mmCIF file of C-alpha atoms in Angstrom:
data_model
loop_
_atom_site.group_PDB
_atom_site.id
_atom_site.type_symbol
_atom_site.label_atom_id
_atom_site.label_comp_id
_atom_site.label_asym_id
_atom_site.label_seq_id
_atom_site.Cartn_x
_atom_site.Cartn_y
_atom_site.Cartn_z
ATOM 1 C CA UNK A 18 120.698 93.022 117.966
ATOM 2 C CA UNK A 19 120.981 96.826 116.681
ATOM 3 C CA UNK A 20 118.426 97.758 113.661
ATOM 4 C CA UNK A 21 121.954 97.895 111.357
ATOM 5 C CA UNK A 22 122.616 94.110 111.808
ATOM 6 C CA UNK A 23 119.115 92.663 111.540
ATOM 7 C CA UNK A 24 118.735 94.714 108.000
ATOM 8 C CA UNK A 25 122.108 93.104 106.537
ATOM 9 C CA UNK A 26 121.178 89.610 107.821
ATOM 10 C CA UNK A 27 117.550 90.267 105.933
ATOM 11 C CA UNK A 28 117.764 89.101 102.249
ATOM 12 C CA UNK A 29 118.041 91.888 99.216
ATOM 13 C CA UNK A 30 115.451 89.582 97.404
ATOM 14 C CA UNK A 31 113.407 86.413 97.446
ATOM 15 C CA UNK A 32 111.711 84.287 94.967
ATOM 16 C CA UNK A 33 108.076 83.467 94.540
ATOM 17 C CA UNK A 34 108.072 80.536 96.732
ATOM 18 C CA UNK A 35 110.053 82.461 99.131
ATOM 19 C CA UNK A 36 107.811 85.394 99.612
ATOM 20 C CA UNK A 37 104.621 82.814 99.454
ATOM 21 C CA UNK A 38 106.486 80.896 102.349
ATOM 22 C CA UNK A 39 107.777 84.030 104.716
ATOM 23 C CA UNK A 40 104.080 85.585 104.059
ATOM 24 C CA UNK A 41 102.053 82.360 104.750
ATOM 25 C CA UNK A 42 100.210 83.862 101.563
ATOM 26 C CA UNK A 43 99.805 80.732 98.544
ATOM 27 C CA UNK A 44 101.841 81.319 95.446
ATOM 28 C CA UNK A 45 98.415 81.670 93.314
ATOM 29 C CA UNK A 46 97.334 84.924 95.545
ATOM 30 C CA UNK A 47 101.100 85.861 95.017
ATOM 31 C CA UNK A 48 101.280 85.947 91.484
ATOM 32 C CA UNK A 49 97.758 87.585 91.709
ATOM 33 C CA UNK A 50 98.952 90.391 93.705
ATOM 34 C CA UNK A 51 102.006 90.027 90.821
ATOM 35 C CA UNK A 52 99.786 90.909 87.842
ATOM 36 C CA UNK A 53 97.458 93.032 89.482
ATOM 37 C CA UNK A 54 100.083 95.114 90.314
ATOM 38 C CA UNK A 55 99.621 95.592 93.810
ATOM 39 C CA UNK A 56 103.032 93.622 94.369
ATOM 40 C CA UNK A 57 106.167 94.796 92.201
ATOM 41 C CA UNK A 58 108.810 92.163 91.007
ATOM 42 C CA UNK A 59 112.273 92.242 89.548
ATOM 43 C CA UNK A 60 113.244 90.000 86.617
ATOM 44 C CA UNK A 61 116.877 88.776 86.355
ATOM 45 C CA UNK A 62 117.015 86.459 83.667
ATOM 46 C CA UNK A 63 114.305 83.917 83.791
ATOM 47 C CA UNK A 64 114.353 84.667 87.717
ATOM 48 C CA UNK A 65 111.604 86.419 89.510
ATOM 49 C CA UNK A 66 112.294 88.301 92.251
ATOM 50 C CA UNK A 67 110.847 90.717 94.831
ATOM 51 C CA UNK A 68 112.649 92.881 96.812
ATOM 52 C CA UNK A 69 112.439 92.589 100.171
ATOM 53 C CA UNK A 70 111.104 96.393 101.083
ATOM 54 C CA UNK A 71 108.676 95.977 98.228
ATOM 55 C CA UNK A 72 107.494 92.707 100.038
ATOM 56 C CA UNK A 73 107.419 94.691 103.326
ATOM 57 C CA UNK A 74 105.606 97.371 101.875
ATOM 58 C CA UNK A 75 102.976 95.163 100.439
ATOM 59 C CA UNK A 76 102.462 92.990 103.742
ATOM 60 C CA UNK A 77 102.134 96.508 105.042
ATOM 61 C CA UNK A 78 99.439 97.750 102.785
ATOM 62 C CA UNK A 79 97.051 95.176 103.040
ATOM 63 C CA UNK A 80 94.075 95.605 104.928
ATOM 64 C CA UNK A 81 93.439 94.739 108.806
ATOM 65 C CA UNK A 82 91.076 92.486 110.026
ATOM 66 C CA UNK A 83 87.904 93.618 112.064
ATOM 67 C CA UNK A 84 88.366 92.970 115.560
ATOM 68 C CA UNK A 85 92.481 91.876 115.039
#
């Protein structure tokens, strides 16, 4: 698969309980990370959403393990 088709199969956006179930991270540390800042959201309505290169870039940014 080239890099052009897996980034239109990848979604624009997900949801709270998306991003807390692609990131294995709980929804409580999500909206942590939410309203500490460190991980930008979208409102559409009453919808909240994260982009998904603002999700990548936070994954991204957080620290490594010792000894990973």
């Amino acid at each position: 698969m080239s890099d052009d088709q897996s980034i239109l199969e990848r979604p624009l956006a997900h949801t709270i309980e998306g991003v807390a179930r692609k990131s294995t991270i709980c929804r409580t540390n999500v909206y942590a990370a939410i309203k500490s800042g460190e991980l930008k959201v979208r409102k559409f309505g009453k919808r909240t959403l994260v982009l998904d290169e603002d999700l990548r870039a936070w994954l991204t940014g957080l620290p490594t393990g010792r000894g990973a």
